PDB file of C-alpha atoms in Angstrom:
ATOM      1  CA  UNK A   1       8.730  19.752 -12.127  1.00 87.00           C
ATOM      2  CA  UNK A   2       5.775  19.691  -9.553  1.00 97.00           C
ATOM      3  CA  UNK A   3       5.392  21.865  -7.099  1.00 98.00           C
ATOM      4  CA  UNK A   4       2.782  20.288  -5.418  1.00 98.00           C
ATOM      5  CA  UNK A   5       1.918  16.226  -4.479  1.00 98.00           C
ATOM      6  CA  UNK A   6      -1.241  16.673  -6.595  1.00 98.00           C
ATOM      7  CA  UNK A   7       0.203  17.965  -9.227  1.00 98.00           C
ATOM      8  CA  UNK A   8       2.431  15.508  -9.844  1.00 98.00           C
ATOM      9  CA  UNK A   9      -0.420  12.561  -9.057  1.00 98.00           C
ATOM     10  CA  UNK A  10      -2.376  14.141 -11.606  1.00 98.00           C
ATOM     11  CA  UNK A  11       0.688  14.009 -13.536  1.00 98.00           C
ATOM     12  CA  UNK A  12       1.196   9.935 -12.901  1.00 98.00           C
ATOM     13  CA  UNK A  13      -2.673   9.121 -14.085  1.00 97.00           C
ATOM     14  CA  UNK A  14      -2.373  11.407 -16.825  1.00 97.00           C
ATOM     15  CA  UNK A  15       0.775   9.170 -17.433  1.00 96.00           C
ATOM     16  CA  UNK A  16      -0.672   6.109 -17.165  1.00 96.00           C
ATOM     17  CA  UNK A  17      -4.055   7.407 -19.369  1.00 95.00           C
ATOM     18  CA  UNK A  18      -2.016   8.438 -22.083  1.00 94.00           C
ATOM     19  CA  UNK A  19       0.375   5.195 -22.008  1.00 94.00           C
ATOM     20  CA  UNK A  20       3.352   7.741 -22.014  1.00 95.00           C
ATOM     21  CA  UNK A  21       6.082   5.440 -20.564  1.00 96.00           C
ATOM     22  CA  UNK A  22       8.597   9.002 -20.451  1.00 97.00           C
ATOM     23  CA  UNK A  23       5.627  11.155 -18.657  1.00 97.00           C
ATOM     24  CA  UNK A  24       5.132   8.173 -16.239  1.00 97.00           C
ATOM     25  CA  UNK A  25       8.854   7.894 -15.396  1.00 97.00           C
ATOM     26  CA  UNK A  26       9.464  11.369 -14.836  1.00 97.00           C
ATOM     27  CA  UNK A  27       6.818  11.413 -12.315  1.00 98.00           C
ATOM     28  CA  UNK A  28       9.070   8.860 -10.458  1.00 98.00           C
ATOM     29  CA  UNK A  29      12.198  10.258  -8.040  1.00 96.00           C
ATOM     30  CA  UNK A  30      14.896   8.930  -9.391  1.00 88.00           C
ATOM     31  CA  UNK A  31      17.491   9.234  -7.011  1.00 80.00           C
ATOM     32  CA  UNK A  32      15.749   7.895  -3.879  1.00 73.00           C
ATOM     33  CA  UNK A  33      15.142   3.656  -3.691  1.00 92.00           C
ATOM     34  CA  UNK A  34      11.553   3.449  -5.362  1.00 97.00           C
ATOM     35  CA  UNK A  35       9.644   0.629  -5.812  1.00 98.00           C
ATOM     36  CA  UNK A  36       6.435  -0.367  -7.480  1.00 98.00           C
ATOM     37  CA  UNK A  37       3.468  -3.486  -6.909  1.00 98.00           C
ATOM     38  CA  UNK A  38       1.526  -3.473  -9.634  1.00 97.00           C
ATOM     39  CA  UNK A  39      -1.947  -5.480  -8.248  1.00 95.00           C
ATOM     40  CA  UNK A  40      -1.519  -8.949  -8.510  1.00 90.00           C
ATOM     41  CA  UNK A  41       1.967  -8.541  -9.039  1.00 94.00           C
ATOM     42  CA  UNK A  42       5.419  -9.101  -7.745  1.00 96.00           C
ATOM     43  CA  UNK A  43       7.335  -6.167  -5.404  1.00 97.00           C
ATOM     44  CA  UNK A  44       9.552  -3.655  -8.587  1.00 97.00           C
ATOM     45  CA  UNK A  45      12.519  -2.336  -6.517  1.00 95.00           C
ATOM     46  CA  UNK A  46      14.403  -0.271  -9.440  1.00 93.00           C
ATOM     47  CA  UNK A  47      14.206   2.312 -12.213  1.00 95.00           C
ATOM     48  CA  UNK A  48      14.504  -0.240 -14.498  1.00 95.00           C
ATOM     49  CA  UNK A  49      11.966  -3.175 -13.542  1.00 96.00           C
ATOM     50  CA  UNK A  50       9.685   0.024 -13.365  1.00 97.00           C
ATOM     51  CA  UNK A  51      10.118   1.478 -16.649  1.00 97.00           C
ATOM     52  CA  UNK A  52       9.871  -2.144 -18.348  1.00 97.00           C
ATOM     53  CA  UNK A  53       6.764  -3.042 -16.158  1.00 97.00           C
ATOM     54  CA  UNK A  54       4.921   0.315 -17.515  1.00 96.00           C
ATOM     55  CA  UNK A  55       6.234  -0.499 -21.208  1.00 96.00           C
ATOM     56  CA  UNK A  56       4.419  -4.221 -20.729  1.00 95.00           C
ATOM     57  CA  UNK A  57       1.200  -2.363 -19.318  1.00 93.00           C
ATOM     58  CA  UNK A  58       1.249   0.518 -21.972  1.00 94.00           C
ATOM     59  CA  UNK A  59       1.955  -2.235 -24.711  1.00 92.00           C
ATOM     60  CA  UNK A  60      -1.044  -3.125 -24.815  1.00 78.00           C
ATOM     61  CA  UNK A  61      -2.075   0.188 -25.766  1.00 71.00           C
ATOM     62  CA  UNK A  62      -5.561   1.269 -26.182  1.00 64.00           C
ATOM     63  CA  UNK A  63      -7.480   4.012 -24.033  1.00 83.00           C
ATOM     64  CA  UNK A  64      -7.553   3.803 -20.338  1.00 91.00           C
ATOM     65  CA  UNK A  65      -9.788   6.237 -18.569  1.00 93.00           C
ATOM     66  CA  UNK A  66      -9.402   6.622 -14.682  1.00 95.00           C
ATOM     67  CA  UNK A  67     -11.195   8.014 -12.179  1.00 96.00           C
ATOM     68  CA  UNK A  68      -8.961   8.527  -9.254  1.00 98.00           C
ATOM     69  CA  UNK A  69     -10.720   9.476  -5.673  1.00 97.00           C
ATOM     70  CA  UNK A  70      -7.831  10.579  -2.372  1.00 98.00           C
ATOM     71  CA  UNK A  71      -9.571   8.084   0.485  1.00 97.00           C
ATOM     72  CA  UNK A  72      -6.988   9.729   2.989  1.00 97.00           C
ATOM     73  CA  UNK A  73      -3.418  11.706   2.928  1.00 98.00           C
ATOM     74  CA  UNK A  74      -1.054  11.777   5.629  1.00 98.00           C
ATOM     75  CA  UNK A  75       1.621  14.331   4.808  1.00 97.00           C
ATOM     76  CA  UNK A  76       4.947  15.761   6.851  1.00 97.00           C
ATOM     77  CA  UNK A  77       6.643  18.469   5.555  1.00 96.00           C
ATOM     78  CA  UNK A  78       9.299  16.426   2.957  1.00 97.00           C
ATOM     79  CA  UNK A  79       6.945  13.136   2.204  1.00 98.00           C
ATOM     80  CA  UNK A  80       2.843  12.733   1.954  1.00 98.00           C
ATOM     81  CA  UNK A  81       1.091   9.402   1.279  1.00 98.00           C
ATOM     82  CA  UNK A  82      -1.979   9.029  -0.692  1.00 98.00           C
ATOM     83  CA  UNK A  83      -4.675   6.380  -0.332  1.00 98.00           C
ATOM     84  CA  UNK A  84      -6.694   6.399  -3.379  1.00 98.00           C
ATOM     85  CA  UNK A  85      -8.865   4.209  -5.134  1.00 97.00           C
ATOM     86  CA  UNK A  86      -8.915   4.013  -8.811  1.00 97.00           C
ATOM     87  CA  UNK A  87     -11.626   3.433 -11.204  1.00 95.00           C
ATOM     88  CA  UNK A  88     -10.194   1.866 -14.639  1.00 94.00           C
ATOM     89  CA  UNK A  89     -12.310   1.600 -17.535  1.00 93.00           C
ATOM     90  CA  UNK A  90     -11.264   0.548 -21.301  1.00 86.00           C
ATOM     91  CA  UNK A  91     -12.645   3.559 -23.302  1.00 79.00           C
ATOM     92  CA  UNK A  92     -15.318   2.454 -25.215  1.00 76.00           C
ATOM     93  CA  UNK A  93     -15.612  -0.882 -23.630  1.00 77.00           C
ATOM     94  CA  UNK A  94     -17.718  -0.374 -20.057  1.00 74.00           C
ATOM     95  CA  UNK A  95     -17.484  -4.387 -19.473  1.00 76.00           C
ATOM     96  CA  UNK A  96     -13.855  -4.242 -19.122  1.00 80.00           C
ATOM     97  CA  UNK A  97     -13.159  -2.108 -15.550  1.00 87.00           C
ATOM     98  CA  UNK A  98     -11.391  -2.253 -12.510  1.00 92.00           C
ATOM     99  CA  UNK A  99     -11.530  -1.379  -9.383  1.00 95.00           C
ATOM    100  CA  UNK A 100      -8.435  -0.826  -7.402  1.00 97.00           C
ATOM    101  CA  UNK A 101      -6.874   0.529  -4.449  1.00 98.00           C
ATOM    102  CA  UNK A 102      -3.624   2.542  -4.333  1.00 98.00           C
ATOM    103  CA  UNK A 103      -1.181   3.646  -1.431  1.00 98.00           C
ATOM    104  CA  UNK A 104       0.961   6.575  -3.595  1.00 98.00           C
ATOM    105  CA  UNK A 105       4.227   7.910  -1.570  1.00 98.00           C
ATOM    106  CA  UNK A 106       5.628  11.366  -2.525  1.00 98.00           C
ATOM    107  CA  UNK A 107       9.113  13.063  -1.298  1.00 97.00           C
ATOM    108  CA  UNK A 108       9.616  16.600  -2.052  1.00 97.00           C
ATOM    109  CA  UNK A 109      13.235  16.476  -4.072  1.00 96.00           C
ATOM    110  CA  UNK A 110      15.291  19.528  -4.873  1.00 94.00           C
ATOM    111  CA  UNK A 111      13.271  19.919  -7.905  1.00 92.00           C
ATOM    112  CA  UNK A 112       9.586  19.369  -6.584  1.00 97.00           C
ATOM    113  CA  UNK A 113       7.636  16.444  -5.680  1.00 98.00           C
ATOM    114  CA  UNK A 114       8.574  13.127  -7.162  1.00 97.00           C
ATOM    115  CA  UNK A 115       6.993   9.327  -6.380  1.00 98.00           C
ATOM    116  CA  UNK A 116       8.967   7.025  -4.576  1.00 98.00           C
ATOM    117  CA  UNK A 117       6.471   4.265  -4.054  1.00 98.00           C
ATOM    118  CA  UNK A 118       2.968   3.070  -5.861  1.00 98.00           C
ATOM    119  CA  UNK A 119       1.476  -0.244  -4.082  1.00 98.00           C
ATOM    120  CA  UNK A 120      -1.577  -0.873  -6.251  1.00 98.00           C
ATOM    121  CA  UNK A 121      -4.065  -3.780  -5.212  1.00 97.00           C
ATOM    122  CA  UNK A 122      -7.369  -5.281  -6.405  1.00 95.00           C
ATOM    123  CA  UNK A 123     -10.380  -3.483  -4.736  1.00 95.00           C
ATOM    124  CA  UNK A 124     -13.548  -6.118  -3.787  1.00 91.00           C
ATOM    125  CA  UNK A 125     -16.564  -5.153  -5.817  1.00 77.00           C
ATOM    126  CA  UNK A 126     -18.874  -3.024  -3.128  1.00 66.00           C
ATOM    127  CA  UNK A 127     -20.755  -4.860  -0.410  1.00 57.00           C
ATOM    128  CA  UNK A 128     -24.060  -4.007   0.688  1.00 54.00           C
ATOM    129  CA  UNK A 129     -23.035  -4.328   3.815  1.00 53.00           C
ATOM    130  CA  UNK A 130     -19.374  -4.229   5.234  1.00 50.00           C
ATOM    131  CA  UNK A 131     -17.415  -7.771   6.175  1.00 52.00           C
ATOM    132  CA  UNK A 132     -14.525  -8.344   7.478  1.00 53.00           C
ATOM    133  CA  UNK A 133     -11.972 -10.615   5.395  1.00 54.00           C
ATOM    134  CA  UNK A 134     -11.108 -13.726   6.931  1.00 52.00           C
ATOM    135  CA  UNK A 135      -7.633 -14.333   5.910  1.00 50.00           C
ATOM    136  CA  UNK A 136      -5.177 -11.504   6.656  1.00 52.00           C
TER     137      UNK A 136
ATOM    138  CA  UNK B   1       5.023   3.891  24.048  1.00 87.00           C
ATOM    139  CA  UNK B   2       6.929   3.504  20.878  1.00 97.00           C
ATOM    140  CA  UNK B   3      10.626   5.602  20.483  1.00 98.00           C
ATOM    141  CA  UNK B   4      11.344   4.304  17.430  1.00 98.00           C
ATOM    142  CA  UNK B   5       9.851   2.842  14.098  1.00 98.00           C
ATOM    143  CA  UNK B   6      11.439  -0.438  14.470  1.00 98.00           C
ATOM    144  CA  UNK B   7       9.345  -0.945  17.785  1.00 98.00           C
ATOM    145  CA  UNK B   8       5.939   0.382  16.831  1.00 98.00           C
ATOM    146  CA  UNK B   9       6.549  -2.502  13.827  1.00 98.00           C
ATOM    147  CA  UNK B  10       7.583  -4.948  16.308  1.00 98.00           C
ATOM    148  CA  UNK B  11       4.563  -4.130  18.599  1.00 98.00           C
ATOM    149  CA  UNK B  12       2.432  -4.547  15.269  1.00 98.00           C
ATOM    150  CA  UNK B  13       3.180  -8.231  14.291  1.00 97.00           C
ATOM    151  CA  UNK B  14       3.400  -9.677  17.701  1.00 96.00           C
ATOM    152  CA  UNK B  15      -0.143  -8.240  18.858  1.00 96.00           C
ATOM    153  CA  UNK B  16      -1.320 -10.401  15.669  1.00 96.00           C
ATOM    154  CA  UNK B  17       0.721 -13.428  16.728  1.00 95.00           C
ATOM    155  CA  UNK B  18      -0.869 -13.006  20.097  1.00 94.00           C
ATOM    156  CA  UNK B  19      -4.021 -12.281  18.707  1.00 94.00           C
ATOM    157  CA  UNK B  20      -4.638  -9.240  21.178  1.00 95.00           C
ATOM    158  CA  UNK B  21      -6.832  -6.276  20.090  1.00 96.00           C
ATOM    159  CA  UNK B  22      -5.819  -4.354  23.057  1.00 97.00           C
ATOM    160  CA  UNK B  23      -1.919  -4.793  21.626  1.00 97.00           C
ATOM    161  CA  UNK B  24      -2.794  -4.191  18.235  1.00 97.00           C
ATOM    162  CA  UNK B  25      -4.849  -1.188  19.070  1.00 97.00           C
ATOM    163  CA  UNK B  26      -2.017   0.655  21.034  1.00 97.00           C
ATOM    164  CA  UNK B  27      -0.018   0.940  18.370  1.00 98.00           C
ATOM    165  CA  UNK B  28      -2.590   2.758  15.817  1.00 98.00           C
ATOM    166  CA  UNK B  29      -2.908   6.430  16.242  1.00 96.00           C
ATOM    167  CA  UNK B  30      -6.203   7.702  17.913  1.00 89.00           C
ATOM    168  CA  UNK B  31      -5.773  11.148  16.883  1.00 80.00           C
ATOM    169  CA  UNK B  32      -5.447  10.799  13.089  1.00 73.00           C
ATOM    170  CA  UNK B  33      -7.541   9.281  10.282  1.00 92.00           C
ATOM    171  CA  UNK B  34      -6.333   6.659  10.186  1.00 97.00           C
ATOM    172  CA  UNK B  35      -7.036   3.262   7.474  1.00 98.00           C
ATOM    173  CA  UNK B  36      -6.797  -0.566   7.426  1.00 98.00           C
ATOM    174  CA  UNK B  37      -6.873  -2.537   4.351  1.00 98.00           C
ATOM    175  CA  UNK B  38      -6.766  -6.273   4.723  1.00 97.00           C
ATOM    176  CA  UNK B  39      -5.725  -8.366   1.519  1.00 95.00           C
ATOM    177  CA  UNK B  40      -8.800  -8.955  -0.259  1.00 90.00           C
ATOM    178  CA  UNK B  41     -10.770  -6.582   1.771  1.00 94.00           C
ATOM    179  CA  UNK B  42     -11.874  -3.339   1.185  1.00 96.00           C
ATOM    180  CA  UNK B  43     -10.968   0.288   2.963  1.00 97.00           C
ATOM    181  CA  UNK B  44     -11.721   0.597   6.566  1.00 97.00           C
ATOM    182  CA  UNK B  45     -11.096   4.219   7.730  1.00 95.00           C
ATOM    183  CA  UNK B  46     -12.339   4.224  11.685  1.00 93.00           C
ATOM    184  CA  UNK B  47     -10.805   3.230  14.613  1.00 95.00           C
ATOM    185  CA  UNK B  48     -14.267   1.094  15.158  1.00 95.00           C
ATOM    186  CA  UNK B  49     -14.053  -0.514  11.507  1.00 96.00           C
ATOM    187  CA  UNK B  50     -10.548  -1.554  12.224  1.00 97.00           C
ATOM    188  CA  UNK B  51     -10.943  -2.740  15.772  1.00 97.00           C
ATOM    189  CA  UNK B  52     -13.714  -4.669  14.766  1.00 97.00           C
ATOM    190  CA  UNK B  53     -11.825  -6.349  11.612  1.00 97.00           C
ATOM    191  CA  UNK B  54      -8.775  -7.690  14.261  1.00 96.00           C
ATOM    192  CA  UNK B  55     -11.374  -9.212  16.338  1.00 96.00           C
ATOM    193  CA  UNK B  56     -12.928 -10.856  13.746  1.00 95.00           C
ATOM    194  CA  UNK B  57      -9.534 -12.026  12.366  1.00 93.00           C
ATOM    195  CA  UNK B  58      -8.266 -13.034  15.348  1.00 94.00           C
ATOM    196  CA  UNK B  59     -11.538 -14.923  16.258  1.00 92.00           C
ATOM    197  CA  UNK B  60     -10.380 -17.276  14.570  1.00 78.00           C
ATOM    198  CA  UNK B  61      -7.769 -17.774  17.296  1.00 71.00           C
ATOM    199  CA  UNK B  62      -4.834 -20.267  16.398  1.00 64.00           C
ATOM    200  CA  UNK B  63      -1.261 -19.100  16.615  1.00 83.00           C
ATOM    201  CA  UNK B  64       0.419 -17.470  13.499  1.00 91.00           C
ATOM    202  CA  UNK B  65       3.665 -16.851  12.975  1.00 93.00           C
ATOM    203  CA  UNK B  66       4.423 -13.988  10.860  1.00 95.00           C
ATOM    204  CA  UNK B  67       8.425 -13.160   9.522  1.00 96.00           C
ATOM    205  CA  UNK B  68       8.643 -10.010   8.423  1.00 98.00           C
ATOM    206  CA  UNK B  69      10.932  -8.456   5.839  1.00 97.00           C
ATOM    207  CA  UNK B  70      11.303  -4.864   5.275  1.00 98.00           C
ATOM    208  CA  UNK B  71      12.020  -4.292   1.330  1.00 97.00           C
ATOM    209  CA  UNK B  72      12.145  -0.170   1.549  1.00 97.00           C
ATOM    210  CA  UNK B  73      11.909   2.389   4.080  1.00 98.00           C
ATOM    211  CA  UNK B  74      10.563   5.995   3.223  1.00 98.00           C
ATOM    212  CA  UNK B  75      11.413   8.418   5.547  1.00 97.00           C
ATOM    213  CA  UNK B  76      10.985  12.163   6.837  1.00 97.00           C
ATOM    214  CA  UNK B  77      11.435  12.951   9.800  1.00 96.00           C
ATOM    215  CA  UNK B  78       7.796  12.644  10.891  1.00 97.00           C
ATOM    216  CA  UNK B  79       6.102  10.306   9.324  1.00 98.00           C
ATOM    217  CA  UNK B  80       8.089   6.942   8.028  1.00 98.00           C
ATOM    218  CA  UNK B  81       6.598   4.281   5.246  1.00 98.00           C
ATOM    219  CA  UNK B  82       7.676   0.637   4.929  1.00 98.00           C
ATOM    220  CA  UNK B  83       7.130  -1.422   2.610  1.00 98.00           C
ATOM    221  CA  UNK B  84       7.192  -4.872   3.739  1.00 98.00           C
ATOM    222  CA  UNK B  85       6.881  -8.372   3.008  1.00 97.00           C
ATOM    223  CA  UNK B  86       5.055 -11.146   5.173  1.00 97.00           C
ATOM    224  CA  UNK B  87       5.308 -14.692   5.509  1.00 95.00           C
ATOM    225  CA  UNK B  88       2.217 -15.965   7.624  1.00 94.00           C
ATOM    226  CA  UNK B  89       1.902 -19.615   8.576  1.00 93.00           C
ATOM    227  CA  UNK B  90      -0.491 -21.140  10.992  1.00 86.00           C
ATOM    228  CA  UNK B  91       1.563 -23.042  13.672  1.00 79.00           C
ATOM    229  CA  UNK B  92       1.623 -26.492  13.363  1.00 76.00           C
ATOM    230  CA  UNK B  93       0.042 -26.663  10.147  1.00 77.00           C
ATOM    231  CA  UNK B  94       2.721 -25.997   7.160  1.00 74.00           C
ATOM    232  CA  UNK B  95       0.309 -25.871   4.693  1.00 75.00           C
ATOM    233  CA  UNK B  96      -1.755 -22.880   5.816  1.00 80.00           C
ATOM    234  CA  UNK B  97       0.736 -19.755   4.748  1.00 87.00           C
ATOM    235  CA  UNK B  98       0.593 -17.006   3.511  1.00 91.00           C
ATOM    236  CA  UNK B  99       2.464 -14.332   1.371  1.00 95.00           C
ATOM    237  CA  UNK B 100       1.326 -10.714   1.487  1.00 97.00           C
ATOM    238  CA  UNK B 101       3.106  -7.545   0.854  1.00 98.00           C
ATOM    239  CA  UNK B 102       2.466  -4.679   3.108  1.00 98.00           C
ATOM    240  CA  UNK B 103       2.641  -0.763   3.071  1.00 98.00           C
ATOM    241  CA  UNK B 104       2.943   0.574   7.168  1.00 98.00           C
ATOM    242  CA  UNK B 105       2.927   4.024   7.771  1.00 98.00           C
ATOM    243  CA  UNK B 106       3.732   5.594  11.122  1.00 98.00           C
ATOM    244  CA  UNK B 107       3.357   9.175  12.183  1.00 97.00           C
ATOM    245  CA  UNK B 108       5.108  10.770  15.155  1.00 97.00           C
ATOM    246  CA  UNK B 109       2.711  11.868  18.023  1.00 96.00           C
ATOM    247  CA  UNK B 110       3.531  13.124  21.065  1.00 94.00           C
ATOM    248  CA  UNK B 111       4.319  10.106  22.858  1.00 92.00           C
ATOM    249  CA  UNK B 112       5.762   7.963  20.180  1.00 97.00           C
ATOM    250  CA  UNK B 113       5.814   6.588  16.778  1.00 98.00           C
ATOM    251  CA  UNK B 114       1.985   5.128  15.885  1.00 97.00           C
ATOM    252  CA  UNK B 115       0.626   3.304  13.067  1.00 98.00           C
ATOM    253  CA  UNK B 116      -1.855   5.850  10.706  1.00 98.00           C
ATOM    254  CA  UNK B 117      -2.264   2.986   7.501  1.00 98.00           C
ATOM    255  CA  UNK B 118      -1.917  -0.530   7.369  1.00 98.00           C
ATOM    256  CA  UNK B 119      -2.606  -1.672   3.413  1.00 98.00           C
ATOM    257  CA  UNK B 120      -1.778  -5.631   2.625  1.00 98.00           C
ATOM    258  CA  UNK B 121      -2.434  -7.467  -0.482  1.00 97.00           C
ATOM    259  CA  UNK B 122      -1.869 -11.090  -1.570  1.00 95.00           C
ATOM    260  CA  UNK B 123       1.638 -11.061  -2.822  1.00 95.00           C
ATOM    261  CA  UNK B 124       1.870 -14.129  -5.918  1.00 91.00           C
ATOM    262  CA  UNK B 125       4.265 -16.659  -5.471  1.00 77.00           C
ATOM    263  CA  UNK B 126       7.902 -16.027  -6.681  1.00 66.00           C
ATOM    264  CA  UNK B 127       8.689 -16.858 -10.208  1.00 56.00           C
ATOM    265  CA  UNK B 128      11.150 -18.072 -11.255  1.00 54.00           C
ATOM    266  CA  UNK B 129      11.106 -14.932 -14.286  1.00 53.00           C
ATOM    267  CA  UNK B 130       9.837 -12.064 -13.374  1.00 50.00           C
ATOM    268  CA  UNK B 131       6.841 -11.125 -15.340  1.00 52.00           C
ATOM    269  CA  UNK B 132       4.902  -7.642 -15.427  1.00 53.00           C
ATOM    270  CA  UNK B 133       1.285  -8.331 -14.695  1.00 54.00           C
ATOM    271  CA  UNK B 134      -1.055  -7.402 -18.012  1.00 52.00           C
ATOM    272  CA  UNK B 135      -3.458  -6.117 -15.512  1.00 50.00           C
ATOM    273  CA  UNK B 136      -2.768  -2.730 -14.131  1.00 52.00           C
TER     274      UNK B 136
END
């Protein structure tokens, strides 16, 4: 399916641009235990909540363009782990972004590489100048 | 310093009960890239930034108590990912807590198992239904 891990994160965004609940899934291992936060939301810890929580996000339905930038990757030879951060814009409608950050997990599978974990979380708009939070 | 996964974690949330840099430090990797995110905060991807953030979080000083539940573990035989859940609560005061899911990555280095990324996020509280979130 994907021979490489950005092949198949390409694959995921495309996914996810498209609202293609089948291309998003068969990004996703599905033999291994994935799971999936969606930002703001609760912890997804089978195929099933997974699917249904991309059906909910794609219902909604109309263009989602994202820019996707790889912050860091740490990679062994069977699993690599993405940091991104994602741009989201409603096509057509540059009031309506977001601004998130991503920690993507891949595992090389018989087949190719496959996701076995997306923890997506609000990004803070930029600061001038960099603070520390104060609350863990 | 750390022989297994279990103990680098260990290490982890106890330097942050004890509010020690110097503990929390040991267990990151000084070799690698490595990256902190903070719930709420943004991406802080030098050993400096993320020093720096501890000792402004711990300035605060009072004891925490963090439980800590792993929900997955993603493993190769180099590099390990958990995703886990926290439960922070400032001691003696019940209604300062907290609820954040985590994503830990640790690498392999020559002398042990070390921390690369560290990415929290508020977690909601649980529902009662669970609920996809509308925003992505």
């Amino acid at each position: 399916m994907y021979p490489t891990v950005e092949l198949a994160e390409i694959a995921f965004y495309q996914a996810f641009e498209d609202a293609s609940v089948e291309a998003m899934m068969a990004v996703w291992s599905g033999a291994a235990e994935i799971s999936c936060i969606h930002p703001t939301g609760t912890v997804l810890v089978s195929v099933d909540a997974i699917r249904e929580s991309w059906q909910q996000i794609f219902a909604g339905g109309s263009g989602v363009t994202i820019q996707v930038n790889v912050l860091r990757e740490y990679a062994s030879a069977t699993q690599v782990v993405h940091l991104v951060e994602e741009h989201l814009s409603v096509t057509g409608n540059t009031a309506q972004q977001g601004h998130v950050f991503a920690t993507n997990v891949y595992q090389l599978e018989d087949d190719g590489w496959r996701m076995v974990l997306h923890h997506g979380a609000p990004a803070p708009r930029p600061q001038p100048t960099s603070r520390a939070p104060t609350l863990h």
